CSV table of C-alpha atoms in Angstrom, one decimal:
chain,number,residue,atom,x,y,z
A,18,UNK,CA,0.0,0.0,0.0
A,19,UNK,CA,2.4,2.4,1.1
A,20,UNK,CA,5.1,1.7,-2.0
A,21,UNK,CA,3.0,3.2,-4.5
A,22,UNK,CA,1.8,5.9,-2.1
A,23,UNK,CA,5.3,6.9,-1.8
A,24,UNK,CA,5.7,6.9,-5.6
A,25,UNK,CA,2.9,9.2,-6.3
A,26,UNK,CA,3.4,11.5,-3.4
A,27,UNK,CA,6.8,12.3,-5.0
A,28,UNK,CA,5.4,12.8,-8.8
A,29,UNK,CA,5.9,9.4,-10.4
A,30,UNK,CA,2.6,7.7,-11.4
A,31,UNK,CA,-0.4,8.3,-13.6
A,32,UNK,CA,-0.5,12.0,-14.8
A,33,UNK,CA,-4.1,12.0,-14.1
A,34,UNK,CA,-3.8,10.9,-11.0
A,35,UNK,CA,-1.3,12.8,-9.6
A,36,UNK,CA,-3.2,15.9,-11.1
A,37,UNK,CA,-6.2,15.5,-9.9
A,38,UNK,CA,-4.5,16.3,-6.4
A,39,UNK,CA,-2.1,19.1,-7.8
A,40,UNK,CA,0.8,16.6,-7.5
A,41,UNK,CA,3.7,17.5,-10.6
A,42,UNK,CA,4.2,14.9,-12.8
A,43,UNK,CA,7.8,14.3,-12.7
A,44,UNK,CA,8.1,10.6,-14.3
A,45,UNK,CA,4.6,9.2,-15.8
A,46,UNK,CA,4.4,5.7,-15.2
A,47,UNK,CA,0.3,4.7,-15.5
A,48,UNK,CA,0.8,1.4,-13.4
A,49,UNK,CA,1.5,3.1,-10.2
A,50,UNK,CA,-1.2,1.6,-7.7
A,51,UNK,CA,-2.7,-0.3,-10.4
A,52,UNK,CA,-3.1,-4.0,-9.8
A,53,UNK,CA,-4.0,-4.6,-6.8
A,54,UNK,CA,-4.9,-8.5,-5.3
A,55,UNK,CA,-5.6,-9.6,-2.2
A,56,UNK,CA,-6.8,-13.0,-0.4
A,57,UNK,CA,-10.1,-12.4,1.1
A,58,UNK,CA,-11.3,-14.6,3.6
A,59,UNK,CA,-14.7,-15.9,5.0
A,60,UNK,CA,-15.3,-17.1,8.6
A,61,UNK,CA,-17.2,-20.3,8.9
A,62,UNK,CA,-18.1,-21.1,12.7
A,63,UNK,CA,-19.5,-23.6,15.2
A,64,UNK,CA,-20.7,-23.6,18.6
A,65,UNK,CA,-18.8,-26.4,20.7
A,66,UNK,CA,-20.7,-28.4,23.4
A,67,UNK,CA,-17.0,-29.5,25.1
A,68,UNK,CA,-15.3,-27.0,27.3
A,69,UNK,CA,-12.2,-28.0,25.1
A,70,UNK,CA,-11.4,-24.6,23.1
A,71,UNK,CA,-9.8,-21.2,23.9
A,72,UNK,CA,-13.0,-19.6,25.1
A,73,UNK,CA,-12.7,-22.1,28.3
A,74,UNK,CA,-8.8,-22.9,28.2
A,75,UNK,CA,-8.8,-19.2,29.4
A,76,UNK,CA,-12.1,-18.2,30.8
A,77,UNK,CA,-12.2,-16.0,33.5
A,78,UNK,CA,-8.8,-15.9,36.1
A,79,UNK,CA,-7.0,-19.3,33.7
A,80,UNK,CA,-6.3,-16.3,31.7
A,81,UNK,CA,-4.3,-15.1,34.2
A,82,UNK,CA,-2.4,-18.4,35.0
A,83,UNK,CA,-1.9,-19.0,31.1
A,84,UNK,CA,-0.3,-15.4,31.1
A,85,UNK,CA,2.1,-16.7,34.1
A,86,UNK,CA,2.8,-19.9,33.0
A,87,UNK,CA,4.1,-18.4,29.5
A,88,UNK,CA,6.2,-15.5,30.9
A,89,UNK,CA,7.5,-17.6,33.7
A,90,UNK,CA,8.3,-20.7,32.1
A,91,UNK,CA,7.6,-20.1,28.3
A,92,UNK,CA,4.9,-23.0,28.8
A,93,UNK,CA,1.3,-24.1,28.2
A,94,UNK,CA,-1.4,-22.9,26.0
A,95,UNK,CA,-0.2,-18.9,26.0
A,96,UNK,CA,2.4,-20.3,23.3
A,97,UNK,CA,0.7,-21.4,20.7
A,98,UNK,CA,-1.2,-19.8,18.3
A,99,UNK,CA,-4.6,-21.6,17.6
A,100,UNK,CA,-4.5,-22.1,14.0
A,101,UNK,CA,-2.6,-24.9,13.9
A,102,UNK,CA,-3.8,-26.8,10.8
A,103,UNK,CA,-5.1,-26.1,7.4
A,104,UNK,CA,-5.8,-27.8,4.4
A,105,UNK,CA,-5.0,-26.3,0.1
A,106,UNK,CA,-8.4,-27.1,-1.9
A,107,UNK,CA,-9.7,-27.2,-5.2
A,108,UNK,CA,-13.5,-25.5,-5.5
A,109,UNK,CA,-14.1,-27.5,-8.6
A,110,UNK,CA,-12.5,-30.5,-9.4
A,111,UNK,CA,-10.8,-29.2,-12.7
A,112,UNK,CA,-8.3,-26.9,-11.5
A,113,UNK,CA,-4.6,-28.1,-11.9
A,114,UNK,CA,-3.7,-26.5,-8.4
A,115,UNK,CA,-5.9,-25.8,-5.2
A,116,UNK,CA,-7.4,-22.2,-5.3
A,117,UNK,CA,-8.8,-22.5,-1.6
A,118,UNK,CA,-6.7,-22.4,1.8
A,119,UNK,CA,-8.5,-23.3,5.1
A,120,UNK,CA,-7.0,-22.4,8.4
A,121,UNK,CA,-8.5,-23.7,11.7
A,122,UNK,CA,-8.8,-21.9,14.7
A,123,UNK,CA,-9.9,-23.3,17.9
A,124,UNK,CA,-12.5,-20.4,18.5
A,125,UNK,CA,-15.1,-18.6,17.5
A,126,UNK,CA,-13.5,-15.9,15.7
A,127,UNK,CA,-14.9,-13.2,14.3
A,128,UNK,CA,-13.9,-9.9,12.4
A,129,UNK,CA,-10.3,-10.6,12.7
A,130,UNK,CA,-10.7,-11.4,16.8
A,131,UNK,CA,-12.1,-8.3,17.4
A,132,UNK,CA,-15.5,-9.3,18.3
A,133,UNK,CA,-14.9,-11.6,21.4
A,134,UNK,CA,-17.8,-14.7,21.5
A,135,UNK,CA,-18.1,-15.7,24.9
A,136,UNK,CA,-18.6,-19.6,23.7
A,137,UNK,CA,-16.6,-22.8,22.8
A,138,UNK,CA,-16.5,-22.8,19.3
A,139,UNK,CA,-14.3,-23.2,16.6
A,140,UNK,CA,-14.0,-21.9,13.0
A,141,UNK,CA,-12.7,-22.3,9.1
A,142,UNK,CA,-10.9,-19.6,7.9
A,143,UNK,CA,-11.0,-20.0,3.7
A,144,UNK,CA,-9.4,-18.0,1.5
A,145,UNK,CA,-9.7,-17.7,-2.0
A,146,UNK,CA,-6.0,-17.8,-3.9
A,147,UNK,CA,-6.0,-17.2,-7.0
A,148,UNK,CA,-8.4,-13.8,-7.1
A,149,UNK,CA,-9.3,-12.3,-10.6
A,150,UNK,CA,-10.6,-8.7,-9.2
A,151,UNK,CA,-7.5,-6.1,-9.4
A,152,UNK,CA,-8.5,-2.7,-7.0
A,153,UNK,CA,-6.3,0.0,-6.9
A,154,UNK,CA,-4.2,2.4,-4.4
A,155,UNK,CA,-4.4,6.1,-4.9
A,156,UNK,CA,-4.0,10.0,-3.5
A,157,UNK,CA,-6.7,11.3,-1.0
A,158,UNK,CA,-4.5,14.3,-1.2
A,159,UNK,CA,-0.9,16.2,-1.6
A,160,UNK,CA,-0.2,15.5,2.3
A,161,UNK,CA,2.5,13.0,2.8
A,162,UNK,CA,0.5,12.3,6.3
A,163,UNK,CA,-2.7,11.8,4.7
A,164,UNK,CA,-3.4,7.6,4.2
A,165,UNK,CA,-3.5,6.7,0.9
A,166,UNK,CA,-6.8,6.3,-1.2
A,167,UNK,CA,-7.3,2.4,-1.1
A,168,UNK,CA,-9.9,0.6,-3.5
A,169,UNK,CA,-9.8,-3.3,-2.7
A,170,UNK,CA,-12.6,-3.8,-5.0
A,171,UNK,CA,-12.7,-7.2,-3.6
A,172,UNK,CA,-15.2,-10.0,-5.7
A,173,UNK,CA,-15.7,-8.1,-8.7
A,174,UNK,CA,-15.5,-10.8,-10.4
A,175,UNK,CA,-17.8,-13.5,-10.8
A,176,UNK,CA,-15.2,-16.1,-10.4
A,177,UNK,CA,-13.8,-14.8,-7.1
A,178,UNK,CA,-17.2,-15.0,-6.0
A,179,UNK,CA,-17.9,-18.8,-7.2
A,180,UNK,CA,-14.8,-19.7,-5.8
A,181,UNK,CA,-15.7,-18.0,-2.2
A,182,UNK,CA,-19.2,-19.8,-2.3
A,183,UNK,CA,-18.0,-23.2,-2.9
A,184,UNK,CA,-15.4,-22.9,0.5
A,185,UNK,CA,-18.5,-22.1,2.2
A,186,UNK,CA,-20.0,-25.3,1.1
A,187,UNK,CA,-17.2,-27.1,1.6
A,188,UNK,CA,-16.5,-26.5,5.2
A,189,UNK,CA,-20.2,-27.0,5.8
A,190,UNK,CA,-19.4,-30.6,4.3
A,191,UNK,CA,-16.0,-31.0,6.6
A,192,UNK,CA,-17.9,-29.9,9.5
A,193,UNK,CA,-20.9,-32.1,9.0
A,194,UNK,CA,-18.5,-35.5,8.8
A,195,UNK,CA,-19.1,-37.7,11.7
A,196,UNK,CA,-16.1,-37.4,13.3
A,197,UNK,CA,-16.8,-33.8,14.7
A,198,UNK,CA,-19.8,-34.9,15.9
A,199,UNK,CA,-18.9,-35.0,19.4
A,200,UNK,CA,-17.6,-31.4,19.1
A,201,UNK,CA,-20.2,-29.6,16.2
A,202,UNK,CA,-22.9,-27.7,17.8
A,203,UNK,CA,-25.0,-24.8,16.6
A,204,UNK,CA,-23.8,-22.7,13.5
A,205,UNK,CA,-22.5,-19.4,14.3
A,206,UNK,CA,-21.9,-18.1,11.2
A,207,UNK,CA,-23.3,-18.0,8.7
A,208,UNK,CA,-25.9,-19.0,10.8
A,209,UNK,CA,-28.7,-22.2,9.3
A,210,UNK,CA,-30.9,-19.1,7.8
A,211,UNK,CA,-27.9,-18.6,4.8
A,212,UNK,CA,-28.4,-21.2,2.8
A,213,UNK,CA,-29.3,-20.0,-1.0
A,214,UNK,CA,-26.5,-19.2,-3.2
A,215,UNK,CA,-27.6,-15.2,-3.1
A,216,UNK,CA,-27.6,-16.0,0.8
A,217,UNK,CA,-24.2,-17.1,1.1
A,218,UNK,CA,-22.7,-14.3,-1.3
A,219,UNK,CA,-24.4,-11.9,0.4
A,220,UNK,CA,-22.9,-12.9,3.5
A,221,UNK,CA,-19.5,-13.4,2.0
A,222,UNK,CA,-19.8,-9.8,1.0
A,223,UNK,CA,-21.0,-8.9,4.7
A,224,UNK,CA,-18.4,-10.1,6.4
A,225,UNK,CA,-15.3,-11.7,4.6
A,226,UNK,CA,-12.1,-9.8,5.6
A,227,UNK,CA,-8.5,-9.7,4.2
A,228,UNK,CA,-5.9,-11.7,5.1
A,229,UNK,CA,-3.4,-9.4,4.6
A,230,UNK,CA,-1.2,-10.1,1.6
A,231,UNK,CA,-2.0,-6.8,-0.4
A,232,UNK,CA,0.4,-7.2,-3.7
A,233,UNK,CA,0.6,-5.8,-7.2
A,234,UNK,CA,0.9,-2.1,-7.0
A,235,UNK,CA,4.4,-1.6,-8.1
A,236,UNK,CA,3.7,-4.8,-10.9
A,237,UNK,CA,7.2,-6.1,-12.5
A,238,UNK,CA,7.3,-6.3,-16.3
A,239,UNK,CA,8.8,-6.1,-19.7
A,240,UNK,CA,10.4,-3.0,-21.2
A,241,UNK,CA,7.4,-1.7,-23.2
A,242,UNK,CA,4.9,-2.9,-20.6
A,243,UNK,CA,2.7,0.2,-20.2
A,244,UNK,CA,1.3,-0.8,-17.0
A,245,UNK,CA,5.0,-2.3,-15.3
A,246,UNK,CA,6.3,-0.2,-12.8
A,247,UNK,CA,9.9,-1.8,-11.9
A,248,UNK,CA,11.7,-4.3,-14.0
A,249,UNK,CA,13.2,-7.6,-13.7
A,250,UNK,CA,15.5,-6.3,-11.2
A,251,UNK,CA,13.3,-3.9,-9.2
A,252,UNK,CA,14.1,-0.9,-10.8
A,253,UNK,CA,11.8,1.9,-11.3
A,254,UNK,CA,10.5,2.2,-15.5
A,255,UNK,CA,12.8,5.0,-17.0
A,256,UNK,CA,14.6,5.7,-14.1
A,257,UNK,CA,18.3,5.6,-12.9
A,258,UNK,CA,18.7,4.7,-8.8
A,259,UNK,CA,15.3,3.9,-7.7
A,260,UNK,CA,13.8,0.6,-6.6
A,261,UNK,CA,11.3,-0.9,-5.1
A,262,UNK,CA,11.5,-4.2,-3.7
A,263,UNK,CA,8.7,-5.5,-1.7
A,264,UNK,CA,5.4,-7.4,-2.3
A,265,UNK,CA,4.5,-4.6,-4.7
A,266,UNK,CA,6.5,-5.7,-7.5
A,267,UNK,CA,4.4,-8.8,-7.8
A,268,UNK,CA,2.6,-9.3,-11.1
A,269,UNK,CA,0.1,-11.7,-9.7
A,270,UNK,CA,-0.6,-12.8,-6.3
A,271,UNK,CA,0.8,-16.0,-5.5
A,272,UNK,CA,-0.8,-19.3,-4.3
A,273,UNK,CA,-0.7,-19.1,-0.4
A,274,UNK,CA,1.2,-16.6,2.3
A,275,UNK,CA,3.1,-13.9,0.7
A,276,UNK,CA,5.6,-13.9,3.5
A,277,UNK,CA,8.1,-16.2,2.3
A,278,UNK,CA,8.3,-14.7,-1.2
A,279,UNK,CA,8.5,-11.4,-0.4
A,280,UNK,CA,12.2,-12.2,1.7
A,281,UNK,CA,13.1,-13.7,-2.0
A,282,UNK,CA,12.6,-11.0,-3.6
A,283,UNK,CA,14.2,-8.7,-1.1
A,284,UNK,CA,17.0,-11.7,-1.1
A,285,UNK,CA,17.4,-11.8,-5.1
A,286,UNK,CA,17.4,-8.3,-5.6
A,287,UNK,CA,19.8,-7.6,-2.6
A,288,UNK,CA,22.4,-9.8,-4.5
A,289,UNK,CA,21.4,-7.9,-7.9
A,290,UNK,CA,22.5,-4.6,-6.4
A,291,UNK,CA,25.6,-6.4,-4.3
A,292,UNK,CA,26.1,-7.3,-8.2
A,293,UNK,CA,26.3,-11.2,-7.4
A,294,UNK,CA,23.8,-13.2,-9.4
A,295,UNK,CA,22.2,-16.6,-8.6
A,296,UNK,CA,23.8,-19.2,-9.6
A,297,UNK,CA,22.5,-21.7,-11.9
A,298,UNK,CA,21.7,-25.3,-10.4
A,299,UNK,CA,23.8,-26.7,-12.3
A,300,UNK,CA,26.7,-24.7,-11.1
A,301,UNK,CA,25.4,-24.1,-6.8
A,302,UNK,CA,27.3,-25.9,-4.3
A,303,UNK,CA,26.1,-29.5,-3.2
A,304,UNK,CA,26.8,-29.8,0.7
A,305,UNK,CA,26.0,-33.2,2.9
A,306,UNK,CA,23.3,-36.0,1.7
A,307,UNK,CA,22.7,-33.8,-1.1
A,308,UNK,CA,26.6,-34.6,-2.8
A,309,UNK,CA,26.3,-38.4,-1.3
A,310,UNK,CA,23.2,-38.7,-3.2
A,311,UNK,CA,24.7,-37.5,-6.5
């Protein structure tokens, strides 16, 4: 969010843009907070009959002796993190990769934890991966303090939205197996009132929240590209001395948590500037089982 921000703020970006908040144009490049993807996520949840989940593991002073028992002796429950597994999906059986990730969470969470649920519960988290809906990141003004103009436009299109509805179903289906029986009570949320296709978007579109991997706004691409911002090296379009080199620069979102790729790009493009390439895999060192094997 803030790459772009930065970009336009100092008078590179799309002339109309930057004009339309009396910010000079010193380097037009149109891309500039065009692009933008990011995983949106639904929260599926049940009630739990079992006093087995967060809501009693720290209900009323345990919260206090989970809080000890961590500082004190870096022990117990106040170390872990409650979303502890998670399954990659396909929403229709055609796909050549999974375009749905599930996190569970051994609560009943809702709008990113800030709502607090005094029950047992527990809840899916899926995410659609692969979204087709690009939003953008603009100027509410010249002010350098002022927060950038951000446009998610989250399920614009209809495949984002399929893709969404069919997680919903298929947690439904996971939670109705018979092995959770002793463990599934009411629905939360939705709630047993969504049930209709229009139902279920409209709740999607009520409720589903990011999941924090914003990319795109600073897109890598070709020489020519009128929509790239930076190169193949991170380099600013027609400019000498200026990268950027963060999740920005990615043309598409990738396939699942944009943490780990985002310290490879800063890792590649620190060696670019170092002037030490990769090397290829035929010529990188072989160290332990690795040269045994070969």
């Amino acid at each position: 969010m803030q790459s772009p921000h930065i970009l336009q703020l100092s008078g590179i970006g799309d002339p109309e843009e930057l004009g339309a908040h009396g910010v000079k144009v010193n380097h037009a490049l149109k891309g500039v907070g065009a692009n933008l993807q990011d995983h949106l996520d639904a929260c599926l949840s049940w009630e739990c009959p079992q006093p087995i989940t967060v809501y009693s593991m720290r209900k009323g002073v345990k919260q206090l002796f989970v809080g000890l028992d961590y500082l004190l002796r870096g022990q117990g429950i106040g170390r872990q993190n409650f979303l502890e597994s998670g399954a990659f999906l396909r929403s229709r059986p055609d796909l050549d990769r999974p375009d749905l990730q599930v996190h569970t969470v051994l609560a009943i969470m809702q709008d990113h934890g800030k709502v607090q649920v005094e029950k047992d519960g527990f809840t899916f988290h899926v995410c659609q991966l692969r979204p087709e809906s690009r939003g953008k990141v603009g100027l509410k003004s010249a002010d350098p303090m002022a927060d950038p103009a951000i446009f998610a436009n989250y399920l614009s299109a209809e495949e984002d939205r399929r893709a969404m509805r069919e997680g919903v179903k298929m947690m439904r289906d996971v939670a109705a197996q018979n092995a959770l029986d002793p463990y599934r009570g009411a629905e939360y949320a939705p709630g047993r009132d969504v049930q209709t296709d229009a139902e279920i978007d409209a709740w999607i579109r009520r409720t589903a929240e990011t999941i924090y991997h914003p990319v795109g706004t600073c897109r890598m691409g070709a020489a020519g590209d009128a929509m790239a911002v930076v190169d193949g090296d991170c380099r600013v379009q027609g400019l000498e001395g200026l990268r950027v080199v963060d999740a920005s620069v990615m043309p598409t979102l990738v396939g699942g948590n944009t943490n780990a790729p985002t310290i490879m790009v800063a890792e590649k493009i620190s060696d670019a500037i170092r002037g030490r390439a990769f090397l290829p895999a035929e010529d990188a060192p072989v160290y332990g089982d690795e040269k045994a094997a070969a």
